[in-house]
Short mmCIF file of C-alpha atoms and ligand atoms in Angstrom, two decimals:
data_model
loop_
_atom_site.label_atom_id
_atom_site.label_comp_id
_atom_site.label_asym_id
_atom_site.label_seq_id
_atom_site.Cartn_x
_atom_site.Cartn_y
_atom_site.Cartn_z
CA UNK L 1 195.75 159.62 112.64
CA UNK L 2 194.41 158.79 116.10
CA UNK L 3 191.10 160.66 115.84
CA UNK L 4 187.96 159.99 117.53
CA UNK L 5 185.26 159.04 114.83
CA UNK L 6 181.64 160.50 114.92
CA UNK L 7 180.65 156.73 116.51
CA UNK L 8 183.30 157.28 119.09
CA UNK L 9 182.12 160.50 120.44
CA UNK L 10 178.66 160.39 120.36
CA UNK L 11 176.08 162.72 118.78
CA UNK L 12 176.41 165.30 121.86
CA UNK L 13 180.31 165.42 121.83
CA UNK L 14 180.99 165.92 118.22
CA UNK L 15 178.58 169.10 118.23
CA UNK L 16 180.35 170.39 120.90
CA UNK L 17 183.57 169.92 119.05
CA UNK L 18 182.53 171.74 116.06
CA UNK L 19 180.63 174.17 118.09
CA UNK L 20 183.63 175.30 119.86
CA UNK L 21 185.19 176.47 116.43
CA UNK L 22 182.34 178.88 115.79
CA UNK L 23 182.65 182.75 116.69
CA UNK L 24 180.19 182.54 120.37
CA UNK L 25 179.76 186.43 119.78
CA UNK L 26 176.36 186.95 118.94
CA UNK L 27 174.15 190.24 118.56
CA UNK L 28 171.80 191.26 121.81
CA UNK L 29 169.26 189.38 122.06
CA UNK L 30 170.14 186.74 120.15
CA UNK L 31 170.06 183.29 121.26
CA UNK L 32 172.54 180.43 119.21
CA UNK L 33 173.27 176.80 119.79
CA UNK L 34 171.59 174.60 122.72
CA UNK L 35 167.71 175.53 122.29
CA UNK L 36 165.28 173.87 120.59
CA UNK L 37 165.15 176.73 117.78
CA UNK L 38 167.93 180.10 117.26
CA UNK L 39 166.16 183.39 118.06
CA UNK L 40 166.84 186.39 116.17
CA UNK L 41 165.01 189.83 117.28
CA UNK L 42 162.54 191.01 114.39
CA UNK L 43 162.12 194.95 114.45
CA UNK L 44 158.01 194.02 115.83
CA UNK L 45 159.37 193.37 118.70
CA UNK L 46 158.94 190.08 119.18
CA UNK L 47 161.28 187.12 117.74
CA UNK L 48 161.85 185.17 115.06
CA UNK L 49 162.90 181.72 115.67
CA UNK L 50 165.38 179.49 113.11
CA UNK L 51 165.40 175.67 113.34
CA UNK L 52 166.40 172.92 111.13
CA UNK L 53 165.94 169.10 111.17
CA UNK L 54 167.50 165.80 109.11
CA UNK L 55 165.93 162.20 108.72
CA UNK L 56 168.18 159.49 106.69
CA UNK L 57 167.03 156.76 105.07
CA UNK L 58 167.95 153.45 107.09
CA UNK L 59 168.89 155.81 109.72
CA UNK L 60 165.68 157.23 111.04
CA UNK L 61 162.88 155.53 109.01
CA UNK L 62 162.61 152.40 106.75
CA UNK L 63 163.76 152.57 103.42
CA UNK L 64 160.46 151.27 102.40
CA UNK L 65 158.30 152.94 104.65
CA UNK L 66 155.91 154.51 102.48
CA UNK L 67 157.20 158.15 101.82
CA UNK L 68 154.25 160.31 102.98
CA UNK L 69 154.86 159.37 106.70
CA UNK L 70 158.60 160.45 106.76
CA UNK L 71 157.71 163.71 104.40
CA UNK L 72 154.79 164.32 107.22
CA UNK L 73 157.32 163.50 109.98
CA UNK L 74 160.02 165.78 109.15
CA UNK L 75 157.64 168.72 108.85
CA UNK L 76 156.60 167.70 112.60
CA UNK L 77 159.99 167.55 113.95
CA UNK L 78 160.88 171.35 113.07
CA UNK L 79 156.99 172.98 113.79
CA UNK L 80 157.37 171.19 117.31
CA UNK L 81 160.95 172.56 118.01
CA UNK L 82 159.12 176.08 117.57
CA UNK L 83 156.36 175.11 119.80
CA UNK L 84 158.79 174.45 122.11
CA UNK L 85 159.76 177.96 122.43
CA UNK L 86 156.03 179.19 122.21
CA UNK L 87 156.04 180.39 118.59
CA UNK L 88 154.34 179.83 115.56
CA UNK L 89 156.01 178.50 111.97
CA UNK L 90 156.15 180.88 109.56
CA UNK L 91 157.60 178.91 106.32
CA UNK L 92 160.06 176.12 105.47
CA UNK L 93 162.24 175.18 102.96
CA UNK L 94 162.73 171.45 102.02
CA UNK L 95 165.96 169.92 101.01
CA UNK L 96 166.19 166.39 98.93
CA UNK L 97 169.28 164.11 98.31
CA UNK L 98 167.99 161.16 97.29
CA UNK L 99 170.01 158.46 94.59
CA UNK L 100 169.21 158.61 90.88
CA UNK L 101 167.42 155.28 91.10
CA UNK L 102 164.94 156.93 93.17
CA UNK L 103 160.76 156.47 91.82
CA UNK L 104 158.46 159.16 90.56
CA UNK L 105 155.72 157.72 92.68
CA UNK L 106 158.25 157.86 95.90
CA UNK L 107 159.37 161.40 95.48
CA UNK L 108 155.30 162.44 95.07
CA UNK L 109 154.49 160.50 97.99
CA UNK L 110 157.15 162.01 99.76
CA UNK L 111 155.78 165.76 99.11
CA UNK L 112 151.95 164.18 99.72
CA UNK L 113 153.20 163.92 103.23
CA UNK L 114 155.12 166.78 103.47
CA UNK L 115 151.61 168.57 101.40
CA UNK L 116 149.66 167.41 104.21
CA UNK L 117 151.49 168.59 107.35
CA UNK L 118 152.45 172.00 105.78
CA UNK L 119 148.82 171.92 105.50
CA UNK L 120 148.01 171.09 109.00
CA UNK L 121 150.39 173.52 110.72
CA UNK L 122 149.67 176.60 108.48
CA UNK L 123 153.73 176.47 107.13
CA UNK L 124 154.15 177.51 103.75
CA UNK L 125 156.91 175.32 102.35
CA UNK L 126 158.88 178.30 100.08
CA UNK L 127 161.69 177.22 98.76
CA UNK L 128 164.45 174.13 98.97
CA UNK L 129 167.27 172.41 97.09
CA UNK L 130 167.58 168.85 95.16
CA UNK L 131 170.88 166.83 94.36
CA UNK L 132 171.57 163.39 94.22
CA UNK L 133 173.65 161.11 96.77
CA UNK L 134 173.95 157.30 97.55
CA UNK L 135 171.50 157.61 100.09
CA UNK L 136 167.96 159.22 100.77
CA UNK L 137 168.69 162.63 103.10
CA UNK L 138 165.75 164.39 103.96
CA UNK L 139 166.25 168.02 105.37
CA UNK L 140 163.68 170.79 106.38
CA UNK L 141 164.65 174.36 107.53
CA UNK L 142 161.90 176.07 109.10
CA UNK L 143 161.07 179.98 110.37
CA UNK L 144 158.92 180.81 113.19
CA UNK L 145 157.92 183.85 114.90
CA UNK L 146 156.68 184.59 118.77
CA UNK L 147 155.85 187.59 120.98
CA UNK L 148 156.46 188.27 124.88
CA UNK L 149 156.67 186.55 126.67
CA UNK L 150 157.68 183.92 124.29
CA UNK L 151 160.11 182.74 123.27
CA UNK L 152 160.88 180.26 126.48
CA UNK L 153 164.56 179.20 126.67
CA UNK L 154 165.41 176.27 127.85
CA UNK L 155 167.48 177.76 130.95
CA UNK L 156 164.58 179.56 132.54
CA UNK L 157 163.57 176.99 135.43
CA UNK L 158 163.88 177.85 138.77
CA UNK L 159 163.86 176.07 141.90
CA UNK L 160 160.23 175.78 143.12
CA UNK L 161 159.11 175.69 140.05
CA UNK L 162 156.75 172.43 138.97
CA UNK L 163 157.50 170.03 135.32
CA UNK L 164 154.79 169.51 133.71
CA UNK L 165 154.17 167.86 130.23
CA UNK L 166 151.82 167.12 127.48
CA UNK L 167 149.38 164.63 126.44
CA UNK L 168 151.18 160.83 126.97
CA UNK L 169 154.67 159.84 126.58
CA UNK L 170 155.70 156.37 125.44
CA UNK L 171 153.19 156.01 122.35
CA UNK L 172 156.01 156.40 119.61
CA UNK L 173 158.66 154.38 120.83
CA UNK L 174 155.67 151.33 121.18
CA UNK L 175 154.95 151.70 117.25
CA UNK L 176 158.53 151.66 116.44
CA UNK L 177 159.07 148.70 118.60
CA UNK L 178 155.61 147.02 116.66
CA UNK L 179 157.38 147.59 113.51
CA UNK L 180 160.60 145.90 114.62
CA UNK L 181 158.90 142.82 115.76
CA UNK L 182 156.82 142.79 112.54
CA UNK L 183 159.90 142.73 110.31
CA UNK L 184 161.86 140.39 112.65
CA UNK L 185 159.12 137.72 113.41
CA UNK L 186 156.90 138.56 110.88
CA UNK L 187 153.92 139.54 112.95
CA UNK L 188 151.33 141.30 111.28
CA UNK L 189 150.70 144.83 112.70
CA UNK L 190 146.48 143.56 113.14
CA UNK L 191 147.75 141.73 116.29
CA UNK L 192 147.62 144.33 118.30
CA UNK L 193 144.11 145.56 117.10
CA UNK L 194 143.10 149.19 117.53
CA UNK L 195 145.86 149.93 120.01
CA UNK L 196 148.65 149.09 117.71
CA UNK L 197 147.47 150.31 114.69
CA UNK L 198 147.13 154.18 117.09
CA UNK L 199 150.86 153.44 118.09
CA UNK L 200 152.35 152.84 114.52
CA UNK L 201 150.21 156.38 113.89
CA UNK L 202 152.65 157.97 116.54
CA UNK L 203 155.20 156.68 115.68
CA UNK L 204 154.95 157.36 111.40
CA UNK L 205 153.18 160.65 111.93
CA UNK L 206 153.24 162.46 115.11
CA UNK L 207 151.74 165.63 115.85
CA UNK L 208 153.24 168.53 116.84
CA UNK L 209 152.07 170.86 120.52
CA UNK L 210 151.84 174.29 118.49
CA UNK L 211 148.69 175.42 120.47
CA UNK L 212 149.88 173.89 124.45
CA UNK L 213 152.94 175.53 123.48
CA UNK L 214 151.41 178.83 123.37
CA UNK L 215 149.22 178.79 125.96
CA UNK L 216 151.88 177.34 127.87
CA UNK L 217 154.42 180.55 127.15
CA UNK L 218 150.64 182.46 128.02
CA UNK L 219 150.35 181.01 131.36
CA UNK L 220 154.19 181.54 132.90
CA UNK L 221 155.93 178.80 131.70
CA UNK L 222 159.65 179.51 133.14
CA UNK L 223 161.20 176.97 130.65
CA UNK L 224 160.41 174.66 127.43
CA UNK L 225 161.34 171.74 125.50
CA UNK L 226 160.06 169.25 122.96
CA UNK L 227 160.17 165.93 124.04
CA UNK L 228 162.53 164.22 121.16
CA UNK L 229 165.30 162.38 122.79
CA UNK L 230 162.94 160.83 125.75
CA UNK L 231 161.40 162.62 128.88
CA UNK L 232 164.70 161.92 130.99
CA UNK L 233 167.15 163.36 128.30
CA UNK L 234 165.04 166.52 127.55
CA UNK L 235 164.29 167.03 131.31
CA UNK L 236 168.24 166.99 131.67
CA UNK L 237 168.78 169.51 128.95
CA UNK L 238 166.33 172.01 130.60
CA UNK L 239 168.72 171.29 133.98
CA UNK L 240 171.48 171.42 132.35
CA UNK L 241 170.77 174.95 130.67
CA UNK L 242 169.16 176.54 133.87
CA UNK L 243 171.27 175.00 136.01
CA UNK L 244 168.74 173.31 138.16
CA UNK L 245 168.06 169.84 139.22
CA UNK L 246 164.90 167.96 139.17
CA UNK L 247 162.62 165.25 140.74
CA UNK L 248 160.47 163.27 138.66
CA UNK L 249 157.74 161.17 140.26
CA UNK L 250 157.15 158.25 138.09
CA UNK L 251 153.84 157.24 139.35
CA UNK L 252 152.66 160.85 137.55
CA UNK L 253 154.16 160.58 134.49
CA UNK L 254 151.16 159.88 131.84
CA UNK L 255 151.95 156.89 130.20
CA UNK L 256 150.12 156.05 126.70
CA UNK L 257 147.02 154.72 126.91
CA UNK L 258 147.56 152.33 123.78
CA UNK L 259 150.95 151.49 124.93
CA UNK L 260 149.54 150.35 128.58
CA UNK L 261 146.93 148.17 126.53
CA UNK L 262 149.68 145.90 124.48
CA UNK L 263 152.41 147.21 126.50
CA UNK L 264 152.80 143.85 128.22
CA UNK L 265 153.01 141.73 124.52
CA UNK L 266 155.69 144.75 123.69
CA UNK L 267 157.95 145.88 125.76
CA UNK L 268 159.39 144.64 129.12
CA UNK L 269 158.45 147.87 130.97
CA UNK L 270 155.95 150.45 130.06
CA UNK L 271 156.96 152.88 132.71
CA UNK L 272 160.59 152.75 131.43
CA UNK L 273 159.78 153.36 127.92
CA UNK L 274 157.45 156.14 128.85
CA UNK L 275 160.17 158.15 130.72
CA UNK L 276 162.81 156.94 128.22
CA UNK L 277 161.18 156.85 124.54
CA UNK L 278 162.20 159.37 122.26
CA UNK L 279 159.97 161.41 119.28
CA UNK L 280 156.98 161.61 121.21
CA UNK L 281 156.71 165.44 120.83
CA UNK L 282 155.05 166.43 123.78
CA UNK L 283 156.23 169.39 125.70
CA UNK L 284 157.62 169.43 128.83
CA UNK L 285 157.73 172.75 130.57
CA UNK L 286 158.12 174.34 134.13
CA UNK L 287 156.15 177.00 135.57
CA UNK L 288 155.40 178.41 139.08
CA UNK L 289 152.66 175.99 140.89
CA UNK L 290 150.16 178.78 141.04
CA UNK L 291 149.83 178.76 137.52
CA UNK L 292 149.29 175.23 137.11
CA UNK L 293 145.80 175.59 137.18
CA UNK L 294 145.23 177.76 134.96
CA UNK L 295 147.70 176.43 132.05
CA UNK L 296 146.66 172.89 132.00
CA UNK L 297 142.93 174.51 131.46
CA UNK L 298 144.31 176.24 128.65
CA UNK L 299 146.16 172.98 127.23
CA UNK L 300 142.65 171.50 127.53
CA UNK L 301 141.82 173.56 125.11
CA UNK L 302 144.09 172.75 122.43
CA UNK L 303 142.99 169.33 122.36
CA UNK L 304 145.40 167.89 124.83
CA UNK L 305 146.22 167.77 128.52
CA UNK L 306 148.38 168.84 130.78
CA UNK L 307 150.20 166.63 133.84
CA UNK L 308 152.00 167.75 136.85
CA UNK L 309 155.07 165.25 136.73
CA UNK L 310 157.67 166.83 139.08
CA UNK L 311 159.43 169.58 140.82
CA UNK L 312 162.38 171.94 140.53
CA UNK L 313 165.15 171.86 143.06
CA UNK L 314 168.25 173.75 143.34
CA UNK L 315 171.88 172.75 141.87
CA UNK L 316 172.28 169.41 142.20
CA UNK L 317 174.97 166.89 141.40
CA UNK L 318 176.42 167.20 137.82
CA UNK L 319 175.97 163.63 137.45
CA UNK L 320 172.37 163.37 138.85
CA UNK L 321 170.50 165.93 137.61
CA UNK L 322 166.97 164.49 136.99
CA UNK L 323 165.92 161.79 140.13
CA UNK L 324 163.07 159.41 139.11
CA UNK L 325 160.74 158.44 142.11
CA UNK L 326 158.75 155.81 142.46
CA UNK L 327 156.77 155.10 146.28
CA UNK L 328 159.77 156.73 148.08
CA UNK L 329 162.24 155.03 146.27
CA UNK L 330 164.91 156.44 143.51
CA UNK L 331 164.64 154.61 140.12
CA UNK L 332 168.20 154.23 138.22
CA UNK L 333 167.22 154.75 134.52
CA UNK L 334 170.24 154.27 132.34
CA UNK L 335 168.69 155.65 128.73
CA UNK L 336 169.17 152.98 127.24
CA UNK L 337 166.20 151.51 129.12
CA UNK L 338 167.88 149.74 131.88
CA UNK L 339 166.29 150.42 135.41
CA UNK L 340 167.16 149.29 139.19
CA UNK L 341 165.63 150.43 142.49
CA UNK L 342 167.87 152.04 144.67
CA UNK L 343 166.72 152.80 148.71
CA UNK L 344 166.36 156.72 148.72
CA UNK L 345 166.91 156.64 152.57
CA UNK L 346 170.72 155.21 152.28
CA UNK L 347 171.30 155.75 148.65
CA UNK L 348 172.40 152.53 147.60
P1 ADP W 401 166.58 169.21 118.93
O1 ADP W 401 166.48 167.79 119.44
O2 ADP W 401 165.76 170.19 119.71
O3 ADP W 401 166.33 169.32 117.43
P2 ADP W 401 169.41 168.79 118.84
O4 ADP W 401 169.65 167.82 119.93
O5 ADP W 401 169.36 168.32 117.42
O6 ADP W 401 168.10 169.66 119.16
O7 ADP W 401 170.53 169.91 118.88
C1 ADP W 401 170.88 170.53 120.11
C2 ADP W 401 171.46 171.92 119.80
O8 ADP W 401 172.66 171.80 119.03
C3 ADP W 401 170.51 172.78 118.97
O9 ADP W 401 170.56 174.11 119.49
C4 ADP W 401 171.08 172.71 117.57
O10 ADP W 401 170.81 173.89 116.83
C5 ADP W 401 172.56 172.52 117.81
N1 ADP W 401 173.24 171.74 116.74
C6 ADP W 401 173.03 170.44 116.41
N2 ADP W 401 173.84 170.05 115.40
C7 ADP W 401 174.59 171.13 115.06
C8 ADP W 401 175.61 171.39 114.08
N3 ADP W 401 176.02 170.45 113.22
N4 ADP W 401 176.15 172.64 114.03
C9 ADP W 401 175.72 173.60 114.87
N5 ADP W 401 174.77 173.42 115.82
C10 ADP W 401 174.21 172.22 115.92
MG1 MG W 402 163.72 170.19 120.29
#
């Protein structure tokens, strides 16, 4: 046995390995594996859209968090995936491993949360399953539904197009890191005063872009994605799909207002964490400049904003697919949060 394991490959790699042993023959108009949702035809003529989502215990929240934020949180993760393709949820089904030691009192918090999204994005929760395993798995499968000219693949950008995104980036990964220094130093969250206490709200219970991501399909958007692994990363995957290549210009990108105000007590670059921060769940679409105008007035309406961040080019290199600019200058952002300045001129 000289396997890989799931640590050696990396998240990307191993579903490409399993992936591979599916049947790739799919009905017309279908659309499988590498969008934010699956689409299926419905006989209206429009789509319906098919996406599910995980969160483990220790994994990706707190064992002790209290459990409304991750029941609100999971809800979230699955209604923005269908924003992402300019649809709206139709119903979910929950699914709960949890161990046998598990509380009354968690389980009810745990559906208060999930109560109260389901309740804020109009999703029916219909259904689900319940075992028992040595660990808390939280799983949500969730139904959507969109018209032309939704739903918007990820491999619709074109060169001249414009990338644009939603409301702030940054916000979430700034509670998270709050919460680690809390535990670690024991700082209490009231440090960072009104600021903090809005970035621990990002991060616990973010909301979802249903309405920009309908008046974003509205107003020509070419391509969508929900912003979950980090501006950068998502960016890439819309390259990747539409086989494109991208500049970003760093001086646009909106960075959280709350995270700018304590940024400097923590984390070591704003900027970097705002291109780099994952589970925001903005949107970050392209469109054709003309129409610029016209869709970030309709974002303004949903009770967010649009920003103009960057610009479609043709193929680039495989290996550079997304360039970060800062004052004429090319940032290196490793995702991990690393970042150099590199001449654009000479390219060194
Ligand atoms: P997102 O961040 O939008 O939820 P992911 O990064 O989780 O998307 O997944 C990328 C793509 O890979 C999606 O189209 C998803 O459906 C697919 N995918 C992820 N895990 C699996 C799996 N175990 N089997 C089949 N498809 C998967
Ligand atoms: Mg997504």
């Amino acid at each position: 046995m000289n396997g890989k394991t799931l640590q050696g490959m990396g998240e990307f790699e191993a579903i490409e390995r399993m992936v591979a042993r599916l049947s790739t023959a799919l009905p017309d108009g279908w659309v499988g594996i590498g969008d934010d949702t699956a689409v299926m035809p419905s006989p209206d003529g429009g789509s319906i859209l098919l996406t599910i989502d995980t969160m483990v215990a220790g994994v990706d929240f707190w064992p002790d968090t209290p459990a409304d934020y991750p029941g609100f949180k999971i809800i979230t993760a699955s209604v923005s995936d269908i924003a992402a393709m300019g649809g709206t949820p139709t119903a979910a089904v929950v699914s709960i491993v949890c161990p046998r030691s598990t509380k009354q009192e968690w389980l009810e918090a745990l559906y208060d949360g999930i109560a109260e999204a389901a309740k804020r994005f109009e999703v029916p929760v219909v259904g689900g399953d319940t075992s028992v395993g040595t660990k808390t798995v939280i799983t949500v499968a969730m139904t959507g539904a969109c018209a032309p000219p939704a739903p918007i693949l990820r491999s619709g950008a074109r060169a001249g197009d414009i990338v644009c995104v939603t409301g702030s980036l940054g916000g979430a990964t700034g509670g998270l890191r709050i919460i680690g220094i809390e535990r670690t130093l024991k700082k209490p969250e009231a440090d960072y005063g009104q600021p903090g206490m809005r970035l621990l709200e990002r991060h616990l219970k973010p909301e979802a872009r249903l309405g920009a991501g309908r008046a974003l399909a509205e107003c020509g958007a070419t391509a969508m994605i929900d912003i979950s692994d980090g501006l950068v990363a998502d960016v890439g995957h819309i390259c990747e799909r539409s086989g494109v290549g991208m500049t970003i210009d760093a001086s646009a990108v909106p960075i959280d207002p709350d995270l700018e105000a304590v940024g400097d007590r923590i984390s070591h670059d704003v900027l970097v964490t705002a291109l780099t921060g994952g589970e925001d769940f903005e949107l970050a679409a392209t469109l054709p400049p003309e129409r610029f105008d016209e869709a970030a007035a309709r974002v303004g309406t949903t009770g967010t904003t649009l920003t103009h961040v960057g610009v479609v080019e043709g193929q680039t290199s495989a290996d550079n697919l997304v360039r970060i600019i800062r004052e004429g200058k090319e940032l290196e952002i490793s995702l991990a949060g690393w970042v150099h300045f590199r001449d654009e001129q000479n390219g060194d």
